[in-house]
Short mmCIF file of C-alpha atoms (C1' of nucleotides) in Angstrom, two decimals:
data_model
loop_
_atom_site.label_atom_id
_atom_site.label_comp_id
_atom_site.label_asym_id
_atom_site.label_seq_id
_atom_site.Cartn_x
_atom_site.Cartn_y
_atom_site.Cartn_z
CA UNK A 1 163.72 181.17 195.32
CA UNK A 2 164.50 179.67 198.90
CA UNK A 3 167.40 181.15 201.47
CA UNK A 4 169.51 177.87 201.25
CA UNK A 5 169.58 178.14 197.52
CA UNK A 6 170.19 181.88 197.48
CA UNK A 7 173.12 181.61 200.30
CA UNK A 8 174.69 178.54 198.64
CA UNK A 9 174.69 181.28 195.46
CA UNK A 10 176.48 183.71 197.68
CA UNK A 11 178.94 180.90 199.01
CA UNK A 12 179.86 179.73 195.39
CA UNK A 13 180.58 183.39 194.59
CA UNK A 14 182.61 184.24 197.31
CA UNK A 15 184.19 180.25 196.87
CA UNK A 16 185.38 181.43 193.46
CA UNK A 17 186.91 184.21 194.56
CA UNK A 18 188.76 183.06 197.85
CA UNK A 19 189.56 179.86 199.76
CA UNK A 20 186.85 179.36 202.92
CA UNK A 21 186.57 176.31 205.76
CA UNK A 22 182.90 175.20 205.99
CA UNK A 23 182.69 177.02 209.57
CA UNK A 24 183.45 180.28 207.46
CA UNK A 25 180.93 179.98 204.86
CA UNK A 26 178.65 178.81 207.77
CA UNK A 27 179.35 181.64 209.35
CA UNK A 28 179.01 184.19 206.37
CA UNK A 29 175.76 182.21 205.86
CA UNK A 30 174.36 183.04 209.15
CA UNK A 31 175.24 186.90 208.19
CA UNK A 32 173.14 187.69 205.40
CA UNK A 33 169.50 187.37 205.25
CA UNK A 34 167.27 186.85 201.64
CA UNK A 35 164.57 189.62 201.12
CA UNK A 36 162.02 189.36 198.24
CA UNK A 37 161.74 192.83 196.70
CA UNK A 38 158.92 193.08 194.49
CA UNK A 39 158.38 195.25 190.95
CA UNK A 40 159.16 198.98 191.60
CA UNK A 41 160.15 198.87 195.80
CA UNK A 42 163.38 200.11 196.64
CA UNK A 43 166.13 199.01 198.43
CA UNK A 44 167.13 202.15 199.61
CA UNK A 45 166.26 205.68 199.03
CA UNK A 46 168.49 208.83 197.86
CA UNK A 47 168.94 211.12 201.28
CA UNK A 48 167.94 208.26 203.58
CA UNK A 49 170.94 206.47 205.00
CA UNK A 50 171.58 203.39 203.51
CA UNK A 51 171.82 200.39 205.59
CA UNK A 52 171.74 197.30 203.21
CA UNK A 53 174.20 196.22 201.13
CA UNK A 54 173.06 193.47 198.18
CA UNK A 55 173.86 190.51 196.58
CA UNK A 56 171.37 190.39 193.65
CA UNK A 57 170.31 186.74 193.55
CA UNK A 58 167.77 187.25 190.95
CA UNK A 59 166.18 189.62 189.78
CA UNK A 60 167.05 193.59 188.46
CA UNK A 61 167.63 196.64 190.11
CA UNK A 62 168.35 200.07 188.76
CA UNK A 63 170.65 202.56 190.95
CA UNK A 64 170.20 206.00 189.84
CA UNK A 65 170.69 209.59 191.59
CA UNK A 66 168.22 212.62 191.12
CA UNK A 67 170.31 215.77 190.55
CA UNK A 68 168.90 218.95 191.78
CA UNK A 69 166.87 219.88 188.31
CA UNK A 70 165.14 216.52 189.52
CA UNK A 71 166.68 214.53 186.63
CA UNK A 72 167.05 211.07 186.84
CA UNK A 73 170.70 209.30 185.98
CA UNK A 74 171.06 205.54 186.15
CA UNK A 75 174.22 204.56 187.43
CA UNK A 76 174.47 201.06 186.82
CA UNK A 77 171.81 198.36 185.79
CA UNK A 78 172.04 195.51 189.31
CA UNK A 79 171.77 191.67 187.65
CA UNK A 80 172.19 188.38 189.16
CA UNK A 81 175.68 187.88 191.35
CA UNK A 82 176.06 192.06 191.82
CA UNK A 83 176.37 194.02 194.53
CA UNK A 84 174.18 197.30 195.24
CA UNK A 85 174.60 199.50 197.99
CA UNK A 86 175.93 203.05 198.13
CA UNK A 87 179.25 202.86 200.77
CA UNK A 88 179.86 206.38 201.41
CA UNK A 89 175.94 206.15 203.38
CA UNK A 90 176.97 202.55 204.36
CA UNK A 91 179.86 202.87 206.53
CA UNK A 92 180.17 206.37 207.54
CA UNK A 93 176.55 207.41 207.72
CA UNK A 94 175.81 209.96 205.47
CA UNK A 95 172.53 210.66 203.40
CA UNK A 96 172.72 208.29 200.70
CA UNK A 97 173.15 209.42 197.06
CA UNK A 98 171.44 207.00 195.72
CA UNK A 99 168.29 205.14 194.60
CA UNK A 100 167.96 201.09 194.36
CA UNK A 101 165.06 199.88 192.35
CA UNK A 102 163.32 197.20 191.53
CA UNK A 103 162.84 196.78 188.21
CA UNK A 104 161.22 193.27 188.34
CA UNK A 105 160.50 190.95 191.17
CA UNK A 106 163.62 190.39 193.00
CA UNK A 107 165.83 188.49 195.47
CA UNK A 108 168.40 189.83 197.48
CA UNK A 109 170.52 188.67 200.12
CA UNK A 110 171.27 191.34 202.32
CA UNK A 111 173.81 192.86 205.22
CA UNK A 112 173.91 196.21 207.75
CA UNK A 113 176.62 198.02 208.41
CA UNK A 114 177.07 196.12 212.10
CA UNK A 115 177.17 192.81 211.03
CA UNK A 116 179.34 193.20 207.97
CA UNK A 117 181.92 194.53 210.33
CA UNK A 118 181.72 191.99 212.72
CA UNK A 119 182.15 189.59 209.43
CA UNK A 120 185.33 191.57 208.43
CA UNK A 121 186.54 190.68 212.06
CA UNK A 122 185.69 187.04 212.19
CA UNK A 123 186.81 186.01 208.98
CA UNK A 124 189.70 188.04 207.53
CA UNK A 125 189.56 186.72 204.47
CA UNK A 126 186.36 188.34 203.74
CA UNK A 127 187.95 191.51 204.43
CA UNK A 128 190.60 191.01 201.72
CA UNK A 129 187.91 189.82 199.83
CA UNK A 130 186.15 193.18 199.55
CA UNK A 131 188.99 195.47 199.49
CA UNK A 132 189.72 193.23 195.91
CA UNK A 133 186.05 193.62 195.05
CA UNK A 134 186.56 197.35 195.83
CA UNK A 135 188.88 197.91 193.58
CA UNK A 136 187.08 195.59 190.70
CA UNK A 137 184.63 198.39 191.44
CA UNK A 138 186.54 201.09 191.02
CA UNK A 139 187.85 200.02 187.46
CA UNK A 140 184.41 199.48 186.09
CA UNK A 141 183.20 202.41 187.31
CA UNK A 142 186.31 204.31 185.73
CA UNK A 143 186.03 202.34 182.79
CA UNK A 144 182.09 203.54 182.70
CA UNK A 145 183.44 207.22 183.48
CA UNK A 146 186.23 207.47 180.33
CA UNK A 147 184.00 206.07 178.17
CA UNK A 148 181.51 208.84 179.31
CA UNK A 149 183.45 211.48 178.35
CA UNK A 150 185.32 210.05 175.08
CA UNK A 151 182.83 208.29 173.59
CA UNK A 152 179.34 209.65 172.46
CA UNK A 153 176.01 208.42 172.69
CA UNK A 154 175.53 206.09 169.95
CA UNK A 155 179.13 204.47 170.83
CA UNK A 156 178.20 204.17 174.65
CA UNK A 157 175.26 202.69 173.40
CA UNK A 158 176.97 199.51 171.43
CA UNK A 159 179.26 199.00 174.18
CA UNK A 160 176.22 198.29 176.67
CA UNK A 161 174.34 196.28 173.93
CA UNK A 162 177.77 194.24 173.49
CA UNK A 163 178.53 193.85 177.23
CA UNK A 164 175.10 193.19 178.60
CA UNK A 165 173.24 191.11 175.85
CA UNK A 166 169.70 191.19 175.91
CA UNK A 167 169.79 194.26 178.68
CA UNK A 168 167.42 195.85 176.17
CA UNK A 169 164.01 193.17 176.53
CA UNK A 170 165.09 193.43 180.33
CA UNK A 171 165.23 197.36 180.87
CA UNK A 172 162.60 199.83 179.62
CA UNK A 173 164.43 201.79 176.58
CA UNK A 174 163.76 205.52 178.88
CA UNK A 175 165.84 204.08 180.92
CA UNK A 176 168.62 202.68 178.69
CA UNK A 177 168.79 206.24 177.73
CA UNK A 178 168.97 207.43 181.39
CA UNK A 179 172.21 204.99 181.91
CA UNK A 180 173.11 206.84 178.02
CA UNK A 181 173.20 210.61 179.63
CA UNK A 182 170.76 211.25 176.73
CA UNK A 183 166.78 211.57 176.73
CA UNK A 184 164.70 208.77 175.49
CA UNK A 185 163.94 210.77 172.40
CA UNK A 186 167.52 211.07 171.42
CA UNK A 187 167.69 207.33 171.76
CA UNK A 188 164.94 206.86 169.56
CA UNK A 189 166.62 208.71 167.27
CA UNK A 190 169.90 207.07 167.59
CA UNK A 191 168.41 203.47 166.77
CA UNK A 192 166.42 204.65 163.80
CA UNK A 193 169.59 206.46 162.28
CA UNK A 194 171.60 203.03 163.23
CA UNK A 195 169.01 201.00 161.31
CA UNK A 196 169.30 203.30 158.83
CA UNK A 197 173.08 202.67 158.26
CA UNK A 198 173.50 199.73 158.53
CA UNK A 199 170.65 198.51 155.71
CA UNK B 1 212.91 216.87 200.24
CA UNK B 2 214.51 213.98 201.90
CA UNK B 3 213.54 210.27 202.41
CA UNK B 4 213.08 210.34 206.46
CA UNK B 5 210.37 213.49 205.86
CA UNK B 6 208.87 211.78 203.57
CA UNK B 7 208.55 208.61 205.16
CA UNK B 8 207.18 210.41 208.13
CA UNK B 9 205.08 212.36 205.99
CA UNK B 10 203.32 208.63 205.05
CA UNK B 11 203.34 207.65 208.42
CA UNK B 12 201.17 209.94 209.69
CA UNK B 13 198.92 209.86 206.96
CA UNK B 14 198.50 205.93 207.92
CA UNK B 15 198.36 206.69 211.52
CA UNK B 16 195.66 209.48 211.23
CA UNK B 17 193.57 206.34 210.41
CA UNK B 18 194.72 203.34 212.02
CA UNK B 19 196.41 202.17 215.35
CA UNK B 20 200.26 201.18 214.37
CA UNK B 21 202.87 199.93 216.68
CA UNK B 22 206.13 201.25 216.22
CA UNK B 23 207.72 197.90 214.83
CA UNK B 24 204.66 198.64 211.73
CA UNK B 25 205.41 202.18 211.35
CA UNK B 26 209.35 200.42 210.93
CA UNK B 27 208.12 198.11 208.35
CA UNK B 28 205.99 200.63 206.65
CA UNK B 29 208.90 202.64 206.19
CA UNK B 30 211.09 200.29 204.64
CA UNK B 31 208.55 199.36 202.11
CA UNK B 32 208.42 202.38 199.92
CA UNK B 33 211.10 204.11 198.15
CA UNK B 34 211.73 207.92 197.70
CA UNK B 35 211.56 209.01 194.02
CA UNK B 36 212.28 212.53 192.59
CA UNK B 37 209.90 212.92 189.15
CA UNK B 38 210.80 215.75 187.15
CA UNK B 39 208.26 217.87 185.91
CA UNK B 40 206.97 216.32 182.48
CA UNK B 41 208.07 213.08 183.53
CA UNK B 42 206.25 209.57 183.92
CA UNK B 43 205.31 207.80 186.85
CA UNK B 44 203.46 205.50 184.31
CA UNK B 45 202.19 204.72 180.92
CA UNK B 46 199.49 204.04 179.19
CA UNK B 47 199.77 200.36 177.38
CA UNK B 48 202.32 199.27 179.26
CA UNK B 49 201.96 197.40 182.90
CA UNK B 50 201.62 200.07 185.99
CA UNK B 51 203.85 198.70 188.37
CA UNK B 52 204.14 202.18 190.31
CA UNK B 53 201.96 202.82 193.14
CA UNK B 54 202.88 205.92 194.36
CA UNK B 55 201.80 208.32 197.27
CA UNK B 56 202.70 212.22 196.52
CA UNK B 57 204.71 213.46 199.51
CA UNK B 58 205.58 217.13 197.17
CA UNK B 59 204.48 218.41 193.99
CA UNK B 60 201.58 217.42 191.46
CA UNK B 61 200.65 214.77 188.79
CA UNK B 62 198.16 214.97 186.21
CA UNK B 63 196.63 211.52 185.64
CA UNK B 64 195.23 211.10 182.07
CA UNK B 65 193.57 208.92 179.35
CA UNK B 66 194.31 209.22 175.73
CA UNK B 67 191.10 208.00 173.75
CA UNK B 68 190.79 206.30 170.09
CA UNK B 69 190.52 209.89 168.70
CA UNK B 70 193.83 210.96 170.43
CA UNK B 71 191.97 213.18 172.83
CA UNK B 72 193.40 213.61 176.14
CA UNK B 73 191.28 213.28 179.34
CA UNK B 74 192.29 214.37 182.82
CA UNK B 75 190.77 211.99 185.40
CA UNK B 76 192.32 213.82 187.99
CA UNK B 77 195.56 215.72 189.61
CA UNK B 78 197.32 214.46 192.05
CA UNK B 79 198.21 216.78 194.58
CA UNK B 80 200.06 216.32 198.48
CA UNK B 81 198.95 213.14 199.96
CA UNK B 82 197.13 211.91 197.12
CA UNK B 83 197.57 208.28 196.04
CA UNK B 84 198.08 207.67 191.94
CA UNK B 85 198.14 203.93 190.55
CA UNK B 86 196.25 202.20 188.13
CA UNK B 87 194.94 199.64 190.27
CA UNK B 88 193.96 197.48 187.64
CA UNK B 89 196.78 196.67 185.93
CA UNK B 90 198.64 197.46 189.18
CA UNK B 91 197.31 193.91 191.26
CA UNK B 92 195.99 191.98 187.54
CA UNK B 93 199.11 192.91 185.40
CA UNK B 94 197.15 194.26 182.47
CA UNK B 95 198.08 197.29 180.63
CA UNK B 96 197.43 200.37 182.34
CA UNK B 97 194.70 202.70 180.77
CA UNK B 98 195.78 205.70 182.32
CA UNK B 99 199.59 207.79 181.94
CA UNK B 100 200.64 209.81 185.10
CA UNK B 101 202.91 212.62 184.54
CA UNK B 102 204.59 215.43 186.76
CA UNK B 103 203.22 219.21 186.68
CA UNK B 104 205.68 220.21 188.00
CA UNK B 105 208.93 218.71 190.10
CA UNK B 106 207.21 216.17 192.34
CA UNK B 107 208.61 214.05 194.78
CA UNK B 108 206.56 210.09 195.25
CA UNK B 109 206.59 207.36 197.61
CA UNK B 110 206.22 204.38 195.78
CA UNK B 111 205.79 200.55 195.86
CA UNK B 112 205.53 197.40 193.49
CA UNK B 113 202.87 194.70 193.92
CA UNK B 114 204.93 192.40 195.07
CA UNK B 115 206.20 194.57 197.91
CA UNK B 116 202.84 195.67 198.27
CA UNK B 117 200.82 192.53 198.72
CA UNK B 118 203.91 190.90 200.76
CA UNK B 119 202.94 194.29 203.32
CA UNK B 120 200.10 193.53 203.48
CA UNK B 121 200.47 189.81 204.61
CA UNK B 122 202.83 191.31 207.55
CA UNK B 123 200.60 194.03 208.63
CA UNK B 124 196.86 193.16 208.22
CA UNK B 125 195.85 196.42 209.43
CA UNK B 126 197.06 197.84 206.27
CA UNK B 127 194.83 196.20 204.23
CA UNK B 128 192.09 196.80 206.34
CA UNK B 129 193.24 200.85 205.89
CA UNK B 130 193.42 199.67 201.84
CA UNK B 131 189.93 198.28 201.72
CA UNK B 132 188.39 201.43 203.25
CA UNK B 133 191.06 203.64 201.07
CA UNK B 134 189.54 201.87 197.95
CA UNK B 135 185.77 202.26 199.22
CA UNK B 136 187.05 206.34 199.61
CA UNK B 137 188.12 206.54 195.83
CA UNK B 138 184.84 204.56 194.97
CA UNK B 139 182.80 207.15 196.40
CA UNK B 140 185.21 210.25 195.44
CA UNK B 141 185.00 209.05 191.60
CA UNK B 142 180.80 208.21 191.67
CA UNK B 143 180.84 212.18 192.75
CA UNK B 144 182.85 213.04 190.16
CA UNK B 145 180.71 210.78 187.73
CA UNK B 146 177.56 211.90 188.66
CA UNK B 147 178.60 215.45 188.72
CA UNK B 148 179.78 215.13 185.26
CA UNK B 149 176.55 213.86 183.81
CA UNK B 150 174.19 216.27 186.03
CA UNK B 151 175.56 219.66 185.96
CA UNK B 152 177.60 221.57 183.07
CA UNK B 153 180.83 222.69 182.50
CA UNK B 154 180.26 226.16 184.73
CA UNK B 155 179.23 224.34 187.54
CA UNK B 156 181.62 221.82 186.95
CA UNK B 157 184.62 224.14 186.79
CA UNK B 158 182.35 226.18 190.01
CA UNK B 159 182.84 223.18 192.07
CA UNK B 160 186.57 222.31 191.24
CA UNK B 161 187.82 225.93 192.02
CA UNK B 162 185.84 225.45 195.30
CA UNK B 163 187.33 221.62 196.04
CA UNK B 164 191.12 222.98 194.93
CA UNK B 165 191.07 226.52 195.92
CA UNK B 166 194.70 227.57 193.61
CA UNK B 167 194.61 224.97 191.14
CA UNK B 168 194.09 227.71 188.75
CA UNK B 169 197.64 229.22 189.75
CA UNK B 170 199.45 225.21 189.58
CA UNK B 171 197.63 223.97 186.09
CA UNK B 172 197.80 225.20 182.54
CA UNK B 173 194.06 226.02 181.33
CA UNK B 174 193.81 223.61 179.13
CA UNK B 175 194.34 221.01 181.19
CA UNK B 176 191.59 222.35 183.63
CA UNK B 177 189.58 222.30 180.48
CA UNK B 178 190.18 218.87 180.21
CA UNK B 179 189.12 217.62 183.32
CA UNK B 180 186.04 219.74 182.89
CA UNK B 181 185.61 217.61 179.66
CA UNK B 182 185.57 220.44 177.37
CA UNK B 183 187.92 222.18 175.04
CA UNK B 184 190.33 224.94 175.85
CA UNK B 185 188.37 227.15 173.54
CA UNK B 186 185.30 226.07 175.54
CA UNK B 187 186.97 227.11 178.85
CA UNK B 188 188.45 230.42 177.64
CA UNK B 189 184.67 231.77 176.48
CA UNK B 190 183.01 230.29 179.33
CA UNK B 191 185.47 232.22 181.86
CA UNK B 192 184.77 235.48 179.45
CA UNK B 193 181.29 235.03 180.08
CA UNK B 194 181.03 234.01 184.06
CA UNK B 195 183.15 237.59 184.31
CA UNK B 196 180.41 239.48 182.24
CA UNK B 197 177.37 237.98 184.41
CA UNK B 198 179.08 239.34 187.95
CA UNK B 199 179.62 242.60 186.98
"C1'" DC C 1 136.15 201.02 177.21
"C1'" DG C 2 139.15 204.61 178.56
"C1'" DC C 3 143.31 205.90 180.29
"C1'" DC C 4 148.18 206.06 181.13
"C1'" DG C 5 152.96 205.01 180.50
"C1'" DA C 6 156.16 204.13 176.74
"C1'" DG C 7 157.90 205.12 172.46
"C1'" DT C 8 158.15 207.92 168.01
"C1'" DT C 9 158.47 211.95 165.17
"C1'" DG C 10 159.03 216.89 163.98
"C1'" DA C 11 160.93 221.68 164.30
"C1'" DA C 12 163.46 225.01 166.68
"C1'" DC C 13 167.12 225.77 169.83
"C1'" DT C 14 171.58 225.52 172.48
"C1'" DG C 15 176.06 224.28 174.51
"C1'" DA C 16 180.08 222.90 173.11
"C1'" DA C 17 183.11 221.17 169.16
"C1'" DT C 18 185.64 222.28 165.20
"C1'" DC C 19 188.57 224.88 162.28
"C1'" DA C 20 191.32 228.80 161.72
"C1'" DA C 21 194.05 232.67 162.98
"C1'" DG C 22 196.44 235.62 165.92
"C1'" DA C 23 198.41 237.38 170.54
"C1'" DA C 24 200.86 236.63 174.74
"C1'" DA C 25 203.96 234.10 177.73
"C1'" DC C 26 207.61 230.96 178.31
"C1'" DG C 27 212.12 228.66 178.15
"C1'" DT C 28 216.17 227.37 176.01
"C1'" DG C 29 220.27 227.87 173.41
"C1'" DG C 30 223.43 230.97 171.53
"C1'" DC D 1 220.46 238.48 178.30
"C1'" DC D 2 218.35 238.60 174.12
"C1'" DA D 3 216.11 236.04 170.17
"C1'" DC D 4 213.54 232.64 168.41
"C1'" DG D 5 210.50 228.85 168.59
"C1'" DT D 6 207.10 226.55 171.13
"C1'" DT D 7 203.33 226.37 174.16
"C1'" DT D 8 199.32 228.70 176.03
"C1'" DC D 9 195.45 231.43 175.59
"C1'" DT D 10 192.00 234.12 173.08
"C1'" DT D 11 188.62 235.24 169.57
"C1'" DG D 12 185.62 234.48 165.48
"C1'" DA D 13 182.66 231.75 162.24
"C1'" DT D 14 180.54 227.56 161.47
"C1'" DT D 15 178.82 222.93 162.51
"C1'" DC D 16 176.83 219.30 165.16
"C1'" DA D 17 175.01 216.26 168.85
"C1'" DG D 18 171.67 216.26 171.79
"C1'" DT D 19 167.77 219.12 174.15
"C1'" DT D 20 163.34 221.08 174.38
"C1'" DC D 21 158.61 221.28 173.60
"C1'" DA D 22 154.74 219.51 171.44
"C1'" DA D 23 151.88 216.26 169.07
"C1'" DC D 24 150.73 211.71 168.00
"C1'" DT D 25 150.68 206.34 168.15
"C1'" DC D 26 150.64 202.09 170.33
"C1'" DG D 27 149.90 198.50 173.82
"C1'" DG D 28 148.49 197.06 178.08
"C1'" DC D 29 145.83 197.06 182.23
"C1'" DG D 30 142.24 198.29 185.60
#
DNA sequence: CGCCGAGTTGAACTGAATCAAGAAACGTGG
DNA sequence: CCACGTTTCTTGATTCAGTTCAACTCGGCG
């Protein structure tokens, strides 16, 4: 993985989504920088501030908060073409809530506060860009929060099986369950008593 | 209520949080329309397209999602100055997943996409307010997530009565109970049993 | 080789759901 | 303004999904 191969990534993403000149995407290319993250770093840490926003390139990150019994939740599994960052800690400041790991070797092209805001101010479209991207992020993550409280484990469970094939040889199962709300025993559980069903 | 008031009423909320010339302000104004909803009422239905967008000047909404069991959950109220929309099907035209009904009488600003996006081509600044508006929800629902799968139903219901001091007084129990994710039963005995442990 | 993290299995336990029944409050029409 | 029906809330008995704690297996890796 090379920075002109990652950024042209990044271009063809934001390309799809919005019309740029090549002085704009040279410009958003000149904004973000590539970092290798290897196995187990993080990106940021929960009740540091955050200061990097991501574009996964390659690569798979977990983000998950530790609530004060000092349980683990996964919030959402980072692949290729996602963004991870926490923007509460981004823009305004605070502590972070969050935790961005590596779960394998990983590329990501990165952005602080500063010079996403000077983006925003060169090229408006960008802006308008993210306040769509926003509020893609705001449906899945309401979609992700009805479904948490209407469906139960084993349903939750088919729906991330269906919507992220193969997640499962990519992302240790303790984990799976983590994103589940449920502990890896119960997840054991679950599969065996799916198997069991469906024979 | 009356349409100047509640006009204004928007006006500052906008101008609490970005710079507006007067001739904005003018064409804020004449965007959105007044609406009286009577209590019970609809802003907005599930399965059919949202194309309300609404800002509560007076009164309070319960927004909802009715799952494949028939269950009802309350993703949240919407009280004075709160925004309610379905975003997605609001700006994509799909159906909307959520239904938004009046407490109580309520009184809503509201706008179509059409008038919506056409604002924002006029008055950039306004989607610049939108983009960090939508960031804002972001990180109000990924508390409310996380708070759902970390902590249980008492400190749950601990932490709304602290947010909304008087909900209590404005919405039926069961409703409460619903946004808590449990069952009215649930929320009856757990209130029985948080009296017992302070005496 | 030995150890450690990951997954499995079992038995007892618990928070909340479910089903059922009754009491209290509300509001709407006569 | 009262009467009746509906909605809201409470209480009890039972069930169930998922937790807890503990023991054991397996596979890799240092």
């Amino acid at each position: 993985m090379n920075e002109r191969v990652a950024k042209e990534q990044l271009i063809d993403y934001f390309s799809n989504r919005i019309d740029l000149s090549e002085s704009e995407k040279e410009r958003i290319a000149t904004a973000y920088s590539l970092i290798k993250l290897d196995k187990k770093k993080y990106l940021f840490e929960q009740g540091k501030r955050c200061v990097t926003e991501g574009f996964v390139v390659g690569g798979t990150l977990r983000v998950y908060y530790i609530d004060q019994k000092g349980l683990e939740h996964v919030l959402y599994f980072a692949l290729k073409d996602w963004w991870v960052g926490d923007i509460a800690s981004f823009f305004s400041g605070e502590p972070s809530a969050l935790n961005a790991q590596a779960l394998e070797d990983s590329w990501v092209l990165v952005i602080d506060p500063e010079s996403k805001d000077n983006l925003f101010k060169e090229v408006p479209a960008i802006e308008r860009m993210f306040r769509i991207i926003s509020q893609k992020h705001l449906t899945v993550l309401q979609k992700r929060f009805l479904l948490t409280v209407s469906a139960n484990a084993a349903e939750r469970f088919q729906e991330l099986i269906q919507r992220s094939p193969g997640i499962e040889q990519l992302v240790p199962q303790h984990q799976i369950a983590s994103y589940l709300g449920i502990l890896p025993e119960s997840l054991s559980r679950m599969k065996k008593q799916m198997n069991k069903n469906q024979l």
